[in-house]
Amino acid sequence: MQGMRASGAKEILARNIKLLRGQRGWSQEVLAFEAGLHRTFVAHVERGARNISLTNIERIALALEVSVSRLFEE
């Protein structure tokens, strides 16, 4: 993974989801609804406390109208 530490991917993802959600003015509950996920799951992902499947990463990216790769940009 060029430019990204393997151990840092979860933290980068968490930070970007929180940032993009905030830019939309969405609560965790709204993002969860738009992505078809549970609010507590979104909260855990944003804290870096949960591993997340590629399927759920894609669902969040779709809800936020960004590419999956955008969620991993430093």
PDB file of N, CA and C in Angstrom:
ATOM      1  N   MET A   1       0.854  -1.178   0.000  1.00  0.00           N
ATOM      2  CA  MET A   1       0.000   0.000   0.000  1.00  0.00           C
ATOM      3  C   MET A   1       0.891   1.228   0.000  1.00  0.00           C
ATOM      4  N   GLN A   2       1.068   1.759  -1.122  1.00  0.00           N
ATOM      5  CA  GLN A   2       1.959   2.893  -1.284  1.00  0.00           C
ATOM      6  C   GLN A   2       1.395   4.120  -0.580  1.00  0.00           C
ATOM      7  N   GLY A   3       2.210   4.735   0.273  1.00  0.00           N
ATOM      8  CA  GLY A   3       1.814   5.964   0.946  1.00  0.00           C
ATOM      9  C   GLY A   3       0.904   5.777   2.142  1.00  0.00           C
ATOM     10  N   MET A   4       0.554   4.521   2.476  1.00  0.00           N
ATOM     11  CA  MET A   4      -0.342   4.299   3.604  1.00  0.00           C
ATOM     12  C   MET A   4       0.175   3.115   4.420  1.00  0.00           C
ATOM     13  N   ARG A   5       0.335   3.305   5.704  1.00  0.00           N
ATOM     14  CA  ARG A   5       0.716   2.201   6.573  1.00  0.00           C
ATOM     15  C   ARG A   5      -0.487   1.278   6.714  1.00  0.00           C
ATOM     16  N   ALA A   6      -0.250  -0.011   6.668  1.00  0.00           N
ATOM     17  CA  ALA A   6      -1.348  -0.968   6.798  1.00  0.00           C
ATOM     18  C   ALA A   6      -2.097  -0.751   8.111  1.00  0.00           C
ATOM     19  N   SER A   7      -1.364  -0.448   9.191  1.00  0.00           N
ATOM     20  CA  SER A   7      -2.003  -0.257  10.490  1.00  0.00           C
ATOM     21  C   SER A   7      -2.773   1.060  10.562  1.00  0.00           C
ATOM     22  N   GLY A   8      -2.506   1.978   9.638  1.00  0.00           N
ATOM     23  CA  GLY A   8      -3.173   3.266   9.670  1.00  0.00           C
ATOM     24  C   GLY A   8      -4.414   3.357   8.802  1.00  0.00           C
ATOM     25  N   ALA A   9      -4.705   2.328   8.015  1.00  0.00           N
ATOM     26  CA  ALA A   9      -5.840   2.378   7.083  1.00  0.00           C
ATOM     27  C   ALA A   9      -7.158   2.601   7.812  1.00  0.00           C
ATOM     28  N   LYS A  10      -7.329   1.913   8.934  1.00  0.00           N
ATOM     29  CA  LYS A  10      -8.580   2.045   9.686  1.00  0.00           C
ATOM     30  C   LYS A  10      -8.750   3.466  10.215  1.00  0.00           C
ATOM     31  N   GLU A  11      -7.657   4.069  10.670  1.00  0.00           N
ATOM     32  CA  GLU A  11      -7.716   5.427  11.200  1.00  0.00           C
ATOM     33  C   GLU A  11      -7.989   6.445  10.087  1.00  0.00           C
ATOM     34  N   ILE A  12      -7.362   6.249   8.934  1.00  0.00           N
ATOM     35  CA  ILE A  12      -7.598   7.142   7.798  1.00  0.00           C
ATOM     36  C   ILE A  12      -9.054   7.047   7.354  1.00  0.00           C
ATOM     37  N   LEU A  13      -9.553   5.832   7.246  1.00  0.00           N
ATOM     38  CA  LEU A  13     -10.951   5.623   6.862  1.00  0.00           C
ATOM     39  C   LEU A  13     -11.889   6.299   7.853  1.00  0.00           C
ATOM     40  N   ALA A  14     -11.642   6.092   9.132  1.00  0.00           N
ATOM     41  CA  ALA A  14     -12.489   6.680  10.175  1.00  0.00           C
ATOM     42  C   ALA A  14     -12.501   8.204  10.078  1.00  0.00           C
ATOM     43  N   ARG A  15     -11.308   8.792   9.938  1.00  0.00           N
ATOM     44  CA  ARG A  15     -11.202  10.252   9.850  1.00  0.00           C
ATOM     45  C   ARG A  15     -11.940  10.785   8.625  1.00  0.00           C
ATOM     46  N   ASN A  16     -11.784  10.124   7.487  1.00  0.00           N
ATOM     47  CA  ASN A  16     -12.417  10.607   6.261  1.00  0.00           C
ATOM     48  C   ASN A  16     -13.939  10.460   6.285  1.00  0.00           C
ATOM     49  N   ILE A  17     -14.426   9.380   6.840  1.00  0.00           N
ATOM     50  CA  ILE A  17     -15.878   9.229   6.946  1.00  0.00           C
ATOM     51  C   ILE A  17     -16.454  10.337   7.812  1.00  0.00           C
ATOM     52  N   LYS A  18     -15.821  10.568   8.947  1.00  0.00           N
ATOM     53  CA  LYS A  18     -16.302  11.622   9.862  1.00  0.00           C
ATOM     54  C   LYS A  18     -16.241  12.993   9.185  1.00  0.00           C
ATOM     55  N   LEU A  19     -15.155  13.267   8.487  1.00  0.00           N
ATOM     56  CA  LEU A  19     -14.992  14.549   7.792  1.00  0.00           C
ATOM     57  C   LEU A  19     -16.053  14.729   6.704  1.00  0.00           C
ATOM     58  N   LEU A  20     -16.211  13.739   5.856  1.00  0.00           N
ATOM     59  CA  LEU A  20     -17.174  13.847   4.754  1.00  0.00           C
ATOM     60  C   LEU A  20     -18.612  13.917   5.263  1.00  0.00           C
ATOM     61  N   ARG A  21     -18.892  13.176   6.323  1.00  0.00           N
ATOM     62  CA  ARG A  21     -20.227  13.234   6.934  1.00  0.00           C
ATOM     63  C   ARG A  21     -20.479  14.634   7.480  1.00  0.00           C
ATOM     64  N   GLY A  22     -19.480  15.197   8.147  1.00  0.00           N
ATOM     65  CA  GLY A  22     -19.602  16.543   8.702  1.00  0.00           C
ATOM     66  C   GLY A  22     -19.788  17.597   7.630  1.00  0.00           C
ATOM     67  N   GLN A  23     -19.092  17.437   6.497  1.00  0.00           N
ATOM     68  CA  GLN A  23     -19.236  18.394   5.397  1.00  0.00           C
ATOM     69  C   GLN A  23     -20.654  18.407   4.854  1.00  0.00           C
ATOM     70  N   ARG A  24     -21.342  17.297   4.952  1.00  0.00           N
ATOM     71  CA  ARG A  24     -22.733  17.223   4.499  1.00  0.00           C
ATOM     72  C   ARG A  24     -23.711  17.693   5.589  1.00  0.00           C
ATOM     73  N   GLY A  25     -23.200  17.875   6.791  1.00  0.00           N
ATOM     74  CA  GLY A  25     -24.073  18.252   7.888  1.00  0.00           C
ATOM     75  C   GLY A  25     -24.923  17.091   8.380  1.00  0.00           C
ATOM     76  N   TRP A  26     -24.440  15.884   8.135  1.00  0.00           N
ATOM     77  CA  TRP A  26     -25.188  14.688   8.513  1.00  0.00           C
ATOM     78  C   TRP A  26     -24.769  14.191   9.893  1.00  0.00           C
ATOM     79  N   SER A  27     -25.720  13.688  10.624  1.00  0.00           N
ATOM     80  CA  SER A  27     -25.432  12.972  11.860  1.00  0.00           C
ATOM     81  C   SER A  27     -25.010  11.548  11.495  1.00  0.00           C
ATOM     82  N   GLN A  28     -24.500  10.837  12.466  1.00  0.00           N
ATOM     83  CA  GLN A  28     -24.187   9.426  12.238  1.00  0.00           C
ATOM     84  C   GLN A  28     -25.448   8.658  11.863  1.00  0.00           C
ATOM     85  N   GLU A  29     -26.566   9.046  12.460  1.00  0.00           N
ATOM     86  CA  GLU A  29     -27.832   8.376  12.174  1.00  0.00           C
ATOM     87  C   GLU A  29     -28.242   8.556  10.714  1.00  0.00           C
ATOM     88  N   VAL A  30     -28.066   9.758  10.175  1.00  0.00           N
ATOM     89  CA  VAL A  30     -28.423  10.013   8.776  1.00  0.00           C
ATOM     90  C   VAL A  30     -27.518   9.203   7.849  1.00  0.00           C
ATOM     91  N   LEU A  31     -26.204   9.220   8.110  1.00  0.00           N
ATOM     92  CA  LEU A  31     -25.294   8.434   7.280  1.00  0.00           C
ATOM     93  C   LEU A  31     -25.659   6.955   7.345  1.00  0.00           C
ATOM     94  N   ALA A  32     -25.926   6.468   8.522  1.00  0.00           N
ATOM     95  CA  ALA A  32     -26.298   5.058   8.676  1.00  0.00           C
ATOM     96  C   ALA A  32     -27.550   4.738   7.862  1.00  0.00           C
ATOM     97  N   PHE A  33     -28.544   5.592   7.929  1.00  0.00           N
ATOM     98  CA  PHE A  33     -29.773   5.384   7.169  1.00  0.00           C
ATOM     99  C   PHE A  33     -29.491   5.369   5.676  1.00  0.00           C
ATOM    100  N   GLU A  34     -28.734   6.362   5.205  1.00  0.00           N
ATOM    101  CA  GLU A  34     -28.431   6.472   3.776  1.00  0.00           C
ATOM    102  C   GLU A  34     -27.615   5.282   3.269  1.00  0.00           C
ATOM    103  N   ALA A  35     -26.782   4.713   4.141  1.00  0.00           N
ATOM    104  CA  ALA A  35     -25.931   3.584   3.754  1.00  0.00           C
ATOM    105  C   ALA A  35     -26.575   2.232   4.056  1.00  0.00           C
ATOM    106  N   GLY A  36     -27.718   2.249   4.739  1.00  0.00           N
ATOM    107  CA  GLY A  36     -28.375   0.992   5.104  1.00  0.00           C
ATOM    108  C   GLY A  36     -27.650   0.250   6.210  1.00  0.00           C
ATOM    109  N   LEU A  37     -27.053   1.012   7.119  1.00  0.00           N
ATOM    110  CA  LEU A  37     -26.304   0.440   8.233  1.00  0.00           C
ATOM    111  C   LEU A  37     -26.910   0.904   9.553  1.00  0.00           C
ATOM    112  N   HIS A  38     -26.441   0.336  10.639  1.00  0.00           N
ATOM    113  CA  HIS A  38     -26.924   0.740  11.963  1.00  0.00           C
ATOM    114  C   HIS A  38     -26.072   1.897  12.475  1.00  0.00           C
ATOM    115  N   ARG A  39     -26.690   2.835  13.177  1.00  0.00           N
ATOM    116  CA  ARG A  39     -25.980   4.011  13.676  1.00  0.00           C
ATOM    117  C   ARG A  39     -24.816   3.641  14.578  1.00  0.00           C
ATOM    118  N   THR A  40     -24.987   2.658  15.424  1.00  0.00           N
ATOM    119  CA  THR A  40     -23.887   2.302  16.327  1.00  0.00           C
ATOM    120  C   THR A  40     -22.710   1.710  15.544  1.00  0.00           C
ATOM    121  N   PHE A  41     -22.998   1.037  14.440  1.00  0.00           N
ATOM    122  CA  PHE A  41     -21.918   0.516  13.597  1.00  0.00           C
ATOM    123  C   PHE A  41     -21.118   1.674  13.016  1.00  0.00           C
ATOM    124  N   VAL A  42     -21.806   2.693  12.507  1.00  0.00           N
ATOM    125  CA  VAL A  42     -21.129   3.874  11.960  1.00  0.00           C
ATOM    126  C   VAL A  42     -20.287   4.536  13.050  1.00  0.00           C
ATOM    127  N   ALA A  43     -20.822   4.650  14.245  1.00  0.00           N
ATOM    128  CA  ALA A  43     -20.081   5.248  15.357  1.00  0.00           C
ATOM    129  C   ALA A  43     -18.810   4.454  15.654  1.00  0.00           C
ATOM    130  N   HIS A  44     -18.909   3.138  15.658  1.00  0.00           N
ATOM    131  CA  HIS A  44     -17.735   2.296  15.913  1.00  0.00           C
ATOM    132  C   HIS A  44     -16.697   2.438  14.808  1.00  0.00           C
ATOM    133  N   VAL A  45     -17.134   2.511  13.561  1.00  0.00           N
ATOM    134  CA  VAL A  45     -16.212   2.686  12.438  1.00  0.00           C
ATOM    135  C   VAL A  45     -15.503   4.029  12.555  1.00  0.00           C
ATOM    136  N   GLU A  46     -16.235   5.081  12.881  1.00  0.00           N
ATOM    137  CA  GLU A  46     -15.632   6.413  13.020  1.00  0.00           C
ATOM    138  C   GLU A  46     -14.631   6.489  14.167  1.00  0.00           C
ATOM    139  N   ARG A  47     -14.783   5.655  15.151  1.00  0.00           N
ATOM    140  CA  ARG A  47     -13.823   5.611  16.264  1.00  0.00           C
ATOM    141  C   ARG A  47     -12.668   4.652  15.976  1.00  0.00           C
ATOM    142  N   GLY A  48     -12.766   3.935  14.855  1.00  0.00           N
ATOM    143  CA  GLY A  48     -11.738   2.958  14.526  1.00  0.00           C
ATOM    144  C   GLY A  48     -11.823   1.720  15.389  1.00  0.00           C
ATOM    145  N   ALA A  49     -12.977   1.501  16.000  1.00  0.00           N
ATOM    146  CA  ALA A  49     -13.157   0.387  16.918  1.00  0.00           C
ATOM    147  C   ALA A  49     -13.657  -0.884  16.234  1.00  0.00           C
ATOM    148  N   ARG A  50     -14.043  -0.766  14.969  1.00  0.00           N
ATOM    149  CA  ARG A  50     -14.571  -1.935  14.242  1.00  0.00           C
ATOM    150  C   ARG A  50     -13.830  -2.106  12.935  1.00  0.00           C
ATOM    151  N   ASN A  51     -13.625  -3.358  12.559  1.00  0.00           N
ATOM    152  CA  ASN A  51     -13.193  -3.655  11.214  1.00  0.00           C
ATOM    153  C   ASN A  51     -14.433  -3.576  10.338  1.00  0.00           C
ATOM    154  N   ILE A  52     -14.258  -3.174   9.105  1.00  0.00           N
ATOM    155  CA  ILE A  52     -15.393  -2.960   8.227  1.00  0.00           C
ATOM    156  C   ILE A  52     -15.149  -3.709   6.922  1.00  0.00           C
ATOM    157  N   SER A  53     -16.177  -4.338   6.414  1.00  0.00           N
ATOM    158  CA  SER A  53     -16.048  -5.093   5.171  1.00  0.00           C
ATOM    159  C   SER A  53     -16.009  -4.151   3.979  1.00  0.00           C
ATOM    160  N   LEU A  54     -15.491  -4.653   2.888  1.00  0.00           N
ATOM    161  CA  LEU A  54     -15.464  -3.874   1.660  1.00  0.00           C
ATOM    162  C   LEU A  54     -16.882  -3.521   1.219  1.00  0.00           C
ATOM    163  N   THR A  55     -17.813  -4.419   1.416  1.00  0.00           N
ATOM    164  CA  THR A  55     -19.217  -4.150   1.062  1.00  0.00           C
ATOM    165  C   THR A  55     -19.732  -2.927   1.810  1.00  0.00           C
ATOM    166  N   ASN A  56     -19.439  -2.835   3.099  1.00  0.00           N
ATOM    167  CA  ASN A  56     -19.917  -1.700   3.882  1.00  0.00           C
ATOM    168  C   ASN A  56     -19.153  -0.420   3.559  1.00  0.00           C
ATOM    169  N   ILE A  57     -17.878  -0.542   3.208  1.00  0.00           N
ATOM    170  CA  ILE A  57     -17.133   0.630   2.752  1.00  0.00           C
ATOM    171  C   ILE A  57     -17.779   1.164   1.483  1.00  0.00           C
ATOM    172  N   GLU A  58     -18.132   0.274   0.572  1.00  0.00           N
ATOM    173  CA  GLU A  58     -18.789   0.691  -0.669  1.00  0.00           C
ATOM    174  C   GLU A  58     -20.131   1.352  -0.383  1.00  0.00           C
ATOM    175  N   ARG A  59     -20.880   0.834   0.568  1.00  0.00           N
ATOM    176  CA  ARG A  59     -22.182   1.422   0.917  1.00  0.00           C
ATOM    177  C   ARG A  59     -22.020   2.840   1.462  1.00  0.00           C
ATOM    178  N   ILE A  60     -21.012   3.042   2.293  1.00  0.00           N
ATOM    179  CA  ILE A  60     -20.752   4.372   2.853  1.00  0.00           C
ATOM    180  C   ILE A  60     -20.294   5.323   1.755  1.00  0.00           C
ATOM    181  N   ALA A  61     -19.403   4.864   0.891  1.00  0.00           N
ATOM    182  CA  ALA A  61     -18.932   5.705  -0.215  1.00  0.00           C
ATOM    183  C   ALA A  61     -20.103   6.120  -1.107  1.00  0.00           C
ATOM    184  N   LEU A  62     -20.970   5.190  -1.417  1.00  0.00           N
ATOM    185  CA  LEU A  62     -22.143   5.488  -2.248  1.00  0.00           C
ATOM    186  C   LEU A  62     -23.038   6.514  -1.561  1.00  0.00           C
ATOM    187  N   ALA A  63     -23.278   6.335  -0.279  1.00  0.00           N
ATOM    188  CA  ALA A  63     -24.122   7.273   0.469  1.00  0.00           C
ATOM    189  C   ALA A  63     -23.505   8.673   0.475  1.00  0.00           C
ATOM    190  N   LEU A  64     -22.183   8.742   0.600  1.00  0.00           N
ATOM    191  CA  LEU A  64     -21.482  10.030   0.648  1.00  0.00           C
ATOM    192  C   LEU A  64     -21.175  10.577  -0.745  1.00  0.00           C
ATOM    193  N   GLU A  65     -21.507   9.788  -1.773  1.00  0.00           N
ATOM    194  CA  GLU A  65     -21.278  10.168  -3.173  1.00  0.00           C
ATOM    195  C   GLU A  65     -19.808  10.458  -3.448  1.00  0.00           C
ATOM    196  N   VAL A  66     -18.938   9.559  -2.963  1.00  0.00           N
ATOM    197  CA  VAL A  66     -17.505   9.636  -3.219  1.00  0.00           C
ATOM    198  C   VAL A  66     -17.030   8.249  -3.643  1.00  0.00           C
ATOM    199  N   SER A  67     -15.834   8.201  -4.209  1.00  0.00           N
ATOM    200  CA  SER A  67     -15.241   6.907  -4.565  1.00  0.00           C
ATOM    201  C   SER A  67     -14.718   6.225  -3.303  1.00  0.00           C
ATOM    202  N   VAL A  68     -14.607   4.924  -3.384  1.00  0.00           N
ATOM    203  CA  VAL A  68     -14.008   4.173  -2.278  1.00  0.00           C
ATOM    204  C   VAL A  68     -12.599   4.684  -2.014  1.00  0.00           C
ATOM    205  N   SER A  69     -11.851   4.951  -3.089  1.00  0.00           N
ATOM    206  CA  SER A  69     -10.474   5.416  -2.903  1.00  0.00           C
ATOM    207  C   SER A  69     -10.419   6.735  -2.140  1.00  0.00           C
ATOM    208  N   ARG A  70     -11.430   7.590  -2.307  1.00  0.00           N
ATOM    209  CA  ARG A  70     -11.466   8.875  -1.587  1.00  0.00           C
ATOM    210  C   ARG A  70     -11.490   8.648  -0.081  1.00  0.00           C
ATOM    211  N   LEU A  71     -12.123   7.583   0.344  1.00  0.00           N
ATOM    212  CA  LEU A  71     -12.223   7.299   1.784  1.00  0.00           C
ATOM    213  C   LEU A  71     -10.880   6.937   2.397  1.00  0.00           C
ATOM    214  N   PHE A  72      -9.893   6.611   1.550  1.00  0.00           N
ATOM    215  CA  PHE A  72      -8.582   6.213   2.050  1.00  0.00           C
ATOM    216  C   PHE A  72      -7.487   7.233   1.740  1.00  0.00           C
ATOM    217  N   GLU A  73      -7.861   8.402   1.234  1.00  0.00           N
ATOM    218  CA  GLU A  73      -6.863   9.428   0.944  1.00  0.00           C
ATOM    219  C   GLU A  73      -6.392  10.076   2.246  1.00  0.00           C
ATOM    220  N   GLU A  74      -5.067  10.266   2.316  1.00  0.00           N
ATOM    221  CA  GLU A  74      -4.523  10.909   3.529  1.00  0.00           C
ATOM    222  C   GLU A  74      -4.672  12.400   3.436  1.00  0.00           C
TER     223      GLU A  74
END
